[in-house]
Tab-separated table of C-alpha atoms in Angstrom:
chain	number	residue	atom	x	y	z
A	15	MET	CA	-2.717	24.749	14.431
A	16	THR	CA	-4.544	26.930	17.395
A	17	GLU	CA	-5.490	27.340	20.585
A	18	GLN	CA	-8.373	26.808	20.090
A	19	ASP	CA	-8.096	23.472	17.188
A	20	ARG	CA	-6.464	22.053	20.129
A	21	TYR	CA	-8.695	21.480	22.421
A	22	LYS	CA	-11.495	21.356	20.529
A	23	LYS	CA	-13.067	17.053	19.946
A	24	MET	CA	-11.975	14.946	16.762
A	25	ASP	CA	-15.387	14.858	14.774
A	26	ILE	CA	-14.966	10.317	14.999
A	27	SER	CA	-16.752	7.906	17.088
A	28	VAL	CA	-14.407	5.205	18.474
A	29	LEU	CA	-15.240	1.917	19.612
A	30	TYR	CA	-12.730	0.749	22.969
A	31	VAL	CA	-12.652	-2.730	23.592
A	32	GLU	CA	-10.415	-3.625	26.736
A	33	ASP	CA	-11.647	-6.056	29.324
A	34	GLU	CA	-9.187	-4.818	32.389
A	35	PRO	CA	-11.270	-2.148	34.080
A	36	ALA	CA	-8.120	-0.126	35.166
A	37	ALA	CA	-6.734	0.265	32.074
A	38	ARG	CA	-10.276	0.737	30.116
A	39	GLU	CA	-11.367	3.071	32.621
A	40	LYS	CA	-8.013	5.451	32.331
A	41	THR	CA	-8.224	5.525	28.455
A	42	ALA	CA	-11.498	5.719	28.247
A	43	ARG	CA	-11.187	8.810	29.786
A	44	MET	CA	-8.292	10.423	27.623
A	45	LEU	CA	-10.341	9.546	24.875
A	46	LYS	CA	-13.456	10.909	26.465
A	47	ARG	CA	-11.659	14.312	25.713
A	48	GLU	CA	-10.168	13.805	22.395
A	49	VAL	CA	-13.504	12.332	20.485
A	50	ARG	CA	-16.782	12.920	19.336
A	51	THR	CA	-17.735	9.629	20.691
A	52	ILE	CA	-17.155	6.776	22.161
A	53	TYR	CA	-18.040	3.110	22.996
A	54	LEU	CA	-16.963	0.919	25.890
A	55	ALA	CA	-16.709	-3.041	25.906
A	56	GLU	CA	-15.044	-5.628	27.970
A	57	ASP	CA	-14.914	-8.309	25.574
A	58	GLY	CA	-14.917	-9.226	21.629
A	59	VAL	CA	-17.925	-10.705	21.261
A	60	GLU	CA	-19.626	-7.126	23.557
A	61	GLY	CA	-16.963	-5.074	21.102
A	62	LEU	CA	-18.321	-6.994	17.898
A	63	GLU	CA	-22.047	-6.046	18.955
A	64	ILE	CA	-21.101	-2.743	19.346
A	65	PHE	CA	-19.394	-2.490	15.809
A	66	LYS	CA	-21.920	-3.905	14.531
A	67	ARG	CA	-25.064	-1.566	15.816
A	68	HIS	CA	-23.041	1.439	15.846
A	69	ASN	CA	-20.534	1.231	12.937
A	70	PRO	CA	-18.410	3.135	14.817
A	71	ASP	CA	-15.014	5.131	12.463
A	72	ILE	CA	-12.228	3.096	14.428
A	73	VAL	CA	-11.574	0.621	16.925
A	74	ILE	CA	-8.873	0.084	19.725
A	75	THR	CA	-9.129	-3.195	21.306
A	76	ASP	CA	-6.428	-5.561	23.304
A	77	ILE	CA	-6.049	-8.730	22.127
A	78	LYS	CA	-6.251	-11.362	25.368
A	79	MET	CA	-9.839	-11.171	26.647
A	80	PRO	CA	-12.181	-13.974	27.814
A	81	ARG	CA	-14.836	-14.849	25.297
A	82	MET	CA	-13.245	-13.428	21.835
A	83	ASP	CA	-10.115	-12.256	21.405
A	84	GLY	CA	-9.276	-9.033	19.861
A	85	LEU	CA	-7.998	-10.700	17.108
A	86	ASP	CA	-10.489	-12.493	15.909
A	87	MET	CA	-13.027	-9.880	16.691
A	88	THR	CA	-10.360	-7.687	14.261
A	89	ARG	CA	-10.633	-10.037	11.768
A	90	ALA	CA	-15.225	-10.343	11.561
A	91	ILE	CA	-14.999	-6.796	12.654
A	92	LYS	CA	-12.952	-6.812	8.617
A	93	GLU	CA	-15.259	-9.021	6.795
A	94	ILE	CA	-18.022	-6.207	7.557
A	95	ASN	CA	-16.010	-3.453	6.848
A	96	LYS	CA	-12.448	-3.384	6.031
A	97	LEU	CA	-11.339	0.000	5.099
A	98	THR	CA	-12.650	0.440	9.023
A	99	PRO	CA	-9.290	1.128	11.073
A	100	VAL	CA	-8.024	-0.751	13.873
A	101	ILE	CA	-5.926	-0.170	16.197
A	102	VAL	CA	-4.006	-2.988	18.922
A	103	THR	CA	-2.821	-2.219	22.395
A	104	THR	CA	-0.619	-5.401	23.029
A	105	ALA	CA	2.745	-6.897	24.525
A	106	HIS	CA	3.305	-9.260	21.827
A	107	ASP	CA	6.088	-9.232	20.099
A	108	ASP	CA	6.503	-13.013	18.776
A	109	THR	CA	6.131	-13.374	14.688
A	110	ALA	CA	3.650	-15.702	15.250
A	111	PHE	CA	0.677	-12.908	16.529
A	112	PHE	CA	2.709	-10.082	13.841
A	113	LEU	CA	1.722	-13.082	11.254
A	114	LYS	CA	-1.119	-13.580	12.404
A	115	SER	CA	-2.012	-9.459	12.439
A	116	ILE	CA	-0.799	-9.026	8.792
A	117	GLU	CA	-3.693	-11.265	8.107
A	118	ILE	CA	-6.107	-9.774	9.344
A	119	GLY	CA	-5.426	-6.653	8.062
A	120	ILE	CA	-4.503	-4.856	11.338
A	121	ASP	CA	-4.096	-0.821	10.825
A	122	ARG	CA	-1.301	-0.344	13.815
A	123	TYR	CA	0.432	-1.376	17.534
A	124	VAL	CA	0.464	0.319	20.039
A	125	LEU	CA	2.447	-0.681	22.549
A	126	LYS	CA	1.128	-1.996	26.225
A	127	PRO	CA	1.325	-0.009	28.385
A	128	ILE	CA	-0.589	2.709	26.901
A	129	ASP	CA	1.793	5.841	25.653
A	130	GLN	CA	-1.779	8.059	25.744
A	131	SER	CA	-0.081	10.991	23.763
A	132	LEU	CA	1.053	8.211	20.979
A	133	LEU	CA	-2.408	6.781	20.954
A	134	THR	CA	-3.554	11.052	20.961
A	135	GLU	CA	-1.374	10.867	17.588
A	136	THR	CA	-2.168	7.813	15.630
A	137	LEU	CA	-6.341	9.609	16.163
A	138	VAL	CA	-5.688	12.382	14.506
A	139	GLU	CA	-3.615	10.599	11.970
A	140	PHE	CA	-6.999	8.011	11.161
A	141	ALA	CA	-9.071	10.563	11.939
A	142	GLU	CA	-7.395	13.004	8.850
A	143	THR	CA	-7.090	9.969	6.703
A	144	ILE	CA	-11.310	9.394	7.307
A	145	ARG	CA	-11.397	13.180	6.345
A	146	ARG	CA	-9.782	13.031	3.076
A	147	THR	CA	-11.412	9.853	2.675
A	148	GLU	CA	-14.963	10.932	3.172
A	149	GLU	CA	-13.707	14.266	0.623
A	150	LEU	CA	-12.931	11.743	-1.843
A	151	ARG	CA	-16.126	9.451	-1.337
A	152	GLN	CA	-18.154	13.441	-2.466
A	153	LYS	CA	-15.513	13.337	-4.675
A	154	ASN	CA	-16.098	10.015	-6.319
A	155	LYS	CA	-19.757	10.720	-6.428
A	156	LEU	CA	-19.325	14.037	-7.969
A	157	LEU	CA	-17.075	12.409	-10.344
A	158	GLU	CA	-20.478	9.673	-10.511
A	159	GLU	CA	-22.646	12.123	-11.607
A	160	TYR	CA	-20.624	13.826	-14.075
A	161	LYS	CA	-20.203	11.059	-16.474
A	162	ARG	CA	-23.544	10.152	-16.239
A	163	ALA	CA	-24.366	13.741	-18.007
A	164	VAL	CA	-21.837	13.705	-20.448
A	165	ASP	CA	-21.029	11.673	-23.033
A	166	VAL	CA	-19.072	8.506	-22.303
A	167	SER	CA	-16.975	8.987	-25.158
A	168	SER	CA	-16.120	12.368	-24.403
A	169	ILE	CA	-12.406	11.272	-24.426
A	170	LEU	CA	-11.832	8.959	-27.271
A	171	CYS	CA	-8.821	7.206	-29.539
A	172	LYS	CA	-8.882	4.482	-31.992
A	173	THR	CA	-5.732	2.459	-33.622
A	174	ASP	CA	-5.320	-0.659	-35.701
A	175	THR	CA	-4.706	-3.848	-35.085
A	176	GLY	CA	-0.751	-2.873	-34.659
A	177	TRP	CA	-1.596	-0.232	-32.053
A	178	ARG	CA	-0.661	2.920	-34.326
A	179	ILE	CA	-3.431	5.662	-33.635
A	180	THR	CA	-5.957	5.890	-36.656
A	181	TYR	CA	-8.131	7.919	-34.811
A	182	ALA	CA	-8.143	10.909	-31.721
A	183	ASN	CA	-11.286	12.783	-30.826
A	184	ASP	CA	-11.250	16.438	-30.010
A	185	ALA	CA	-11.385	15.590	-26.365
A	186	PHE	CA	-8.506	13.610	-26.374
A	187	CYS	CA	-6.559	16.560	-28.401
A	188	GLY	CA	-7.110	19.181	-25.756
A	189	ILE	CA	-5.842	17.106	-22.802
A	190	SER	CA	-2.706	15.545	-24.414
A	191	GLY	CA	-2.157	18.768	-26.490
A	192	PHE	CA	-1.767	16.992	-29.436
A	193	THR	CA	-2.939	17.551	-32.404
A	194	CYS	CA	-5.026	14.119	-34.494
A	195	ALA	CA	-2.368	14.889	-37.583
A	196	GLU	CA	0.599	14.545	-34.670
A	197	LEU	CA	-1.142	11.949	-33.544
A	198	THR	CA	-2.031	9.589	-36.173
A	199	GLY	CA	-0.058	6.922	-37.454
A	200	LYS	CA	2.084	6.832	-33.991
A	201	GLU	CA	2.075	3.333	-31.840
A	202	TYR	CA	-0.248	4.050	-28.940
A	203	LEU	CA	2.249	3.795	-26.958
A	204	PHE	CA	3.399	7.212	-27.924
A	205	VAL	CA	0.891	8.996	-25.833
A	206	ILE	CA	1.549	7.170	-22.602
A	207	LYS	CA	3.906	7.177	-19.804
A	208	HIS	CA	4.778	3.391	-20.672
A	209	ASP	CA	7.748	3.151	-18.119
A	210	LYS	CA	6.331	2.074	-14.935
A	211	GLN	CA	3.389	0.570	-16.334
A	212	GLU	CA	4.464	-2.197	-18.219
A	213	ILE	CA	3.011	-4.842	-16.345
A	214	MET	CA	-0.477	-2.738	-16.621
A	215	LEU	CA	-0.022	-1.936	-20.133
A	216	ARG	CA	0.774	-5.948	-20.786
A	217	ASP	CA	-2.237	-6.547	-19.155
A	218	MET	CA	-4.392	-4.661	-21.082
A	219	ARG	CA	-3.006	-5.592	-24.402
A	220	SER	CA	-3.373	-9.556	-23.318
A	221	ASN	CA	-7.280	-8.880	-22.551
A	222	LEU	CA	-7.041	-7.089	-26.247
A	223	GLU	CA	-5.807	-9.721	-28.021
A	224	SER	CA	-8.208	-12.221	-26.759
A	225	ASN	CA	-11.335	-10.214	-27.697
A	226	ASN	CA	-11.792	-8.817	-23.618
A	227	ILE	CA	-12.459	-5.637	-23.022
A	228	TRP	CA	-10.111	-3.887	-20.523
A	229	LYS	CA	-10.588	-1.264	-17.576
A	230	GLY	CA	-8.449	0.874	-15.412
A	231	ILE	CA	-6.741	3.946	-14.948
A	232	ILE	CA	-3.814	4.959	-17.028
A	233	GLU	CA	-0.882	7.538	-16.730
A	234	HIS	CA	-1.117	9.104	-20.441
A	235	ARG	CA	1.592	12.073	-21.714
A	236	ARG	CA	0.785	14.991	-22.811
A	237	LYS	CA	2.934	17.427	-24.934
A	238	ASP	CA	4.226	19.169	-22.471
A	239	ASP	CA	5.598	16.382	-21.238
A	240	THR	CA	3.184	16.580	-17.827
A	241	SER	CA	1.010	13.942	-17.018
A	242	CYS	CA	-2.621	12.637	-17.449
A	243	PHE	CA	-4.947	11.008	-15.885
A	244	ILE	CA	-7.607	8.946	-18.191
A	245	ASP	CA	-9.863	6.189	-16.886
A	246	LEU	CA	-9.787	3.952	-19.634
A	247	THR	CA	-11.858	1.446	-21.292
A	248	ALA	CA	-10.324	-0.578	-24.122
A	249	LEU	CA	-12.142	-3.247	-25.784
A	250	PRO	CA	-11.193	-4.569	-29.331
A	251	ILE	CA	-13.609	-4.017	-32.817
A	252	LEU	CA	-14.681	-6.687	-34.711
A	253	ASP	CA	-15.808	-7.312	-38.154
A	254	ALA	CA	-18.598	-9.707	-39.588
A	255	ASP	CA	-16.556	-12.684	-39.144
A	256	ASP	CA	-15.597	-12.144	-35.386
A	257	LYS	CA	-12.127	-11.227	-36.386
A	258	VAL	CA	-10.153	-7.897	-34.521
A	259	VAL	CA	-10.199	-4.996	-36.967
A	260	GLU	CA	-9.324	-2.367	-34.428
A	261	PHE	CA	-8.916	-1.035	-30.424
A	262	ILE	CA	-11.058	1.130	-29.242
A	263	TYR	CA	-10.110	3.504	-26.230
A	264	ILE	CA	-12.871	5.639	-24.394
A	265	GLY	CA	-12.172	7.442	-21.039
A	266	ASN	CA	-12.582	10.207	-18.881
A	267	ASP	CA	-9.975	12.738	-17.747
A	268	VAL	CA	-9.569	11.474	-13.971
A	269	THR	CA	-6.207	14.170	-13.009
A	270	GLU	CA	-7.634	15.974	-10.383
A	271	LEU	CA	-9.043	13.093	-8.468
A	272	ILE	CA	-5.946	10.844	-8.634
A	273	ASP	CA	-3.723	13.583	-7.458
A	274	LEU	CA	-6.038	13.658	-4.414
A	275	ASN	CA	-6.599	9.774	-3.797
A	276	SER	CA	-2.217	9.923	-4.539
A	277	ARG	CA	-2.403	12.607	-1.795
A	278	LEU	CA	-3.927	10.314	0.653
A	279	LYS	CA	-2.393	7.545	-0.556
A	280	LYS	CA	0.920	8.781	0.287
A	281	LEU	CA	-0.335	9.845	3.551
A	282	SER	CA	-1.969	6.482	5.041
A	283	ASP	CA	1.100	4.371	2.767
A	284	THR	CA	3.666	6.389	3.204
A	285	ASP	CA	6.829	5.353	6.027
A	286	THR	CA	7.102	9.143	6.984
A	287	LEU	CA	10.685	8.641	8.188
A	288	THR	CA	11.991	6.581	5.205
A	289	GLN	CA	9.779	7.489	2.754
A	290	ALA	CA	9.285	3.764	1.756
A	291	TYR	CA	5.690	1.947	1.710
A	292	ASN	CA	4.633	0.958	5.495
A	293	ARG	CA	3.907	-2.432	6.585
A	294	MET	CA	0.414	-1.328	6.488
A	295	ALA	CA	0.496	-0.777	2.327
A	296	PHE	CA	2.517	-4.041	1.770
A	297	ASN	CA	-0.936	-6.022	2.372
A	298	ASN	CA	-2.233	-4.633	-0.247
A	299	ILE	CA	0.205	-4.176	-2.337
A	300	ILE	CA	1.722	-8.124	-1.774
A	301	GLU	CA	-1.951	-9.446	-2.562
A	302	THR	CA	-2.221	-8.246	-5.615
A	303	GLU	CA	1.227	-9.210	-6.852
A	304	MET	CA	0.827	-12.347	-5.603
A	305	GLN	CA	-2.871	-12.756	-7.525
A	306	ARG	CA	-1.022	-11.214	-10.968
A	307	ALA	CA	1.880	-14.317	-10.489
A	308	LYS	CA	-1.351	-16.807	-9.836
A	309	ARG	CA	-2.476	-15.311	-12.895
A	310	TYR	CA	0.145	-14.793	-15.489
A	311	LYS	CA	2.371	-18.038	-13.821
A	312	THR	CA	4.717	-15.737	-13.879
A	313	PRO	CA	7.768	-15.714	-10.403
A	314	LEU	CA	7.904	-13.760	-7.509
A	315	SER	CA	10.503	-13.270	-4.758
A	316	LEU	CA	10.410	-11.334	-1.124
A	317	ILE	CA	13.602	-9.835	0.570
A	318	LEU	CA	13.880	-9.245	4.181
A	319	PHE	CA	17.085	-7.155	5.408
A	320	ASP	CA	17.541	-5.313	8.163
A	321	ILE	CA	20.168	-2.898	9.743
A	322	ASP	CA	23.672	-5.345	11.080
A	323	ASN	CA	24.063	-4.183	14.790
A	324	PHE	CA	21.842	-1.257	14.824
A	325	LYS	CA	21.149	-1.247	18.604
A	326	LYS	CA	24.955	-0.302	18.557
A	327	ILE	CA	24.319	2.083	16.318
A	328	ASN	CA	21.851	4.233	18.415
A	329	ASP	CA	23.629	3.120	21.625
A	330	ASN	CA	26.971	4.724	20.367
A	331	PHE	CA	25.261	7.567	17.946
A	332	GLY	CA	22.107	8.233	19.114
A	333	HIS	CA	18.963	7.588	18.286
A	334	LEU	CA	19.266	10.418	15.137
A	335	ALA	CA	22.199	9.454	14.214
A	336	GLY	CA	19.894	5.554	13.795
A	337	ASP	CA	16.820	8.063	11.953
A	338	GLU	CA	19.850	9.243	9.406
A	339	ALA	CA	21.333	5.418	8.878
A	340	LEU	CA	17.241	4.415	8.311
A	341	LYS	CA	16.800	6.930	5.556
A	342	ARG	CA	20.113	6.979	4.192
A	343	LEU	CA	19.235	2.285	3.516
A	344	ALA	CA	15.772	3.916	1.954
A	345	CYS	CA	18.165	5.808	-0.548
A	346	ILE	CA	20.765	3.691	-1.411
A	347	VAL	CA	18.275	1.503	-1.883
A	348	SER	CA	15.799	3.000	-4.143
A	349	ALA	CA	18.110	3.777	-5.850
A	350	THR	CA	19.855	0.392	-6.673
A	351	ILE	CA	16.249	-1.794	-6.766
A	352	ARG	CA	13.858	-1.943	-10.564
A	353	ASN	CA	11.612	1.011	-10.991
A	354	VAL	CA	8.364	-2.605	-10.923
A	355	ASP	CA	10.315	-3.160	-7.794
A	356	ILE	CA	9.111	-2.104	-3.733
A	357	LEU	CA	10.840	-1.434	-0.717
A	358	VAL	CA	8.505	-1.393	2.013
A	359	ARG	CA	9.680	-0.292	6.018
A	360	TRP	CA	8.718	-3.841	7.209
A	361	GLY	CA	9.864	-2.221	11.247
A	362	GLY	CA	11.941	-1.284	13.192
A	363	GLU	CA	15.882	-1.641	10.885
A	364	GLU	CA	13.739	-4.693	9.010
A	365	PHE	CA	12.462	-3.671	5.052
A	366	VAL	CA	11.209	-5.312	2.548
A	367	VAL	CA	11.653	-5.335	-1.369
A	368	ILE	CA	8.969	-6.978	-3.380
A	369	ALA	CA	10.721	-7.696	-6.056
A	370	PRO	CA	7.422	-8.711	-9.252
A	371	GLU	CA	8.680	-11.719	-12.222
A	372	THR	CA	11.967	-12.572	-9.929
A	373	ASN	CA	12.268	-15.948	-9.388
A	374	LEU	CA	14.754	-17.115	-6.167
A	375	SER	CA	18.229	-17.064	-8.061
A	376	ALA	CA	17.599	-13.609	-9.723
A	377	ALA	CA	16.202	-12.191	-6.000
A	378	ASN	CA	19.663	-13.905	-4.879
A	379	GLU	CA	21.752	-11.544	-7.030
A	380	ALA	CA	19.502	-8.945	-6.279
A	381	ALA	CA	20.139	-9.124	-2.337
A	382	GLU	CA	24.255	-9.371	-3.160
A	383	ARG	CA	23.782	-6.100	-5.055
A	384	LEU	CA	22.053	-4.461	-2.124
A	385	ARG	CA	24.433	-6.024	0.580
A	386	GLU	CA	27.265	-4.649	-1.952
A	387	ALA	CA	26.140	-1.149	-2.661
A	388	ILE	CA	24.802	-0.861	1.773
A	389	GLU	CA	28.116	-1.994	2.501
A	390	GLY	CA	30.203	0.402	0.586
A	391	SER	CA	28.289	2.974	0.958
A	392	ASP	CA	29.255	5.905	3.882
A	393	PHE	CA	26.904	6.820	6.450
A	394	ASP	CA	27.503	9.858	7.735
A	395	GLY	CA	28.980	10.036	10.988
A	396	ILE	CA	28.573	6.831	11.273
A	397	GLY	CA	31.085	5.399	8.683
A	398	SER	CA	31.059	2.211	6.925
A	399	VAL	CA	26.781	0.286	8.237
A	400	THR	CA	25.955	-3.263	6.665
A	401	SER	CA	22.529	-5.254	6.642
A	402	SER	CA	21.714	-9.428	6.093
A	403	PHE	CA	19.189	-10.580	4.444
A	404	GLY	CA	16.849	-13.712	3.524
A	405	VAL	CA	15.228	-14.383	0.422
A	406	SER	CA	11.939	-15.846	-0.399
A	407	GLN	CA	10.266	-16.906	-3.127
A	408	PHE	CA	6.267	-17.169	-3.510
A	409	ARG	CA	4.534	-20.900	-4.229
A	410	GLU	CA	1.447	-21.326	-5.511
A	411	ASP	CA	-0.275	-22.213	-2.111
A	412	ASP	CA	1.416	-19.367	-0.497
A	413	HIS	CA	-0.269	-16.917	1.758
A	414	PRO	CA	1.624	-13.004	2.606
A	415	GLY	CA	2.826	-14.796	6.070
A	416	ALA	CA	4.241	-18.045	4.653
A	417	LEU	CA	5.999	-16.151	2.291
A	418	ILE	CA	7.901	-13.784	5.141
A	419	LYS	CA	8.117	-16.315	7.356
A	420	ARG	CA	10.030	-18.258	4.886
A	421	ALA	CA	12.214	-15.176	4.447
A	422	ASP	CA	12.557	-14.198	7.932
A	423	GLU	CA	14.253	-17.611	8.402
A	424	ALA	CA	16.146	-17.392	6.016
A	425	LEU	CA	17.016	-14.078	7.743
A	426	TYR	CA	17.574	-14.963	10.486
A	427	LYS	CA	20.102	-18.153	9.428
A	428	ALA	CA	22.601	-15.370	7.601
A	429	LYS	CA	22.457	-13.719	11.024
A	430	GLU	CA	23.394	-16.756	12.875
A	431	LYS	CA	26.240	-17.336	10.176
A	432	GLY	CA	28.021	-14.100	11.341
A	433	LYS	CA	25.682	-11.308	9.315
A	434	ASN	CA	26.725	-9.456	6.031
A	435	ARG	CA	25.228	-11.847	4.043
A	436	VAL	CA	22.368	-13.334	2.098
A	437	GLU	CA	20.511	-16.235	2.503
A	438	LEU	CA	18.077	-18.434	0.874
A	439	GLU	CA	14.439	-20.552	1.924
A	440	GLN	CA	14.508	-23.735	2.799
């Protein structure tokens, strides 16, 4: 970044809602130096009206305010535009607040008194995400124009009811690198990176076998073993007696778009220290997994855990050593869990593993494997580290907060019983 760029205002608009005049004035002065446009409000009612009128790029809000608090205002804003980033300035650290924040979709927290340099860094990060999102929107628009201008069947493949390829057109062969002769007779799985797409492929097959159309983006395998992504529509072909005789797959190459989207999602969804998913990503992932568990009536479990006595590590070895311990822990867990499991850094030294198609008993065994792997690993410069675990299983009437709460209560019980152990929900 050049000196000139450093003092160039971010090309974003910010709504700042704060009922305390001194705090509002101090932070507003900083914001006026950093961003193109700032809107100020004294409470949630005024803030919501300004949001409806001006649709700012980012919202920064206090929580406790007269007439309408910051969380209720955020809920209303997310109903208007769920993509608007909301930063909450708070002195709260209680579980109820964070559970409500998860439900609403708060994007970031900044503790009071506000560290202005931290707030600026957060705005820079969101400004970059907004810029990239706009780039993605423009590319999406171009892609739609492209699709409209070309034949929708430019990439086409057919299989029989046994999922064996019977035909692939030139465009399909061109993107995959295989000839039609090389593909004919092979199972469709032959050209799909199926090891990480088991659930999606099962969903596709289930729809097709039920005579339904399926749409989605599938990662395909090229002949040189690199990947390409096809925005695919798969549909059953019926004969005069409504019997399925074959399946047809029509798609477009969206590899460039997916690459861009992956970089954007990595920027917004990844914890920079541990490379695990962050809390913002958790909200979307858990909703998707809960819906899938309901639809297919499959189990879903949550494993919440943290490093025991983490404060002592920071106090005795320093915060850099603490950071290295968190990174080491994330590596150990990532190497131990399944491909379909999802690791999230919940905050501080706390982590969550989302375990699809896993009941409470299996999740208990998985948590025990993690506990043993962590305890049996060497943490450079620190020595041995242990962790405590709380495990909960999704119930049909659950919302994300309830699932997390039961895992948190189980984790608390593990701490009370001496740490370095696994406890299950009640």
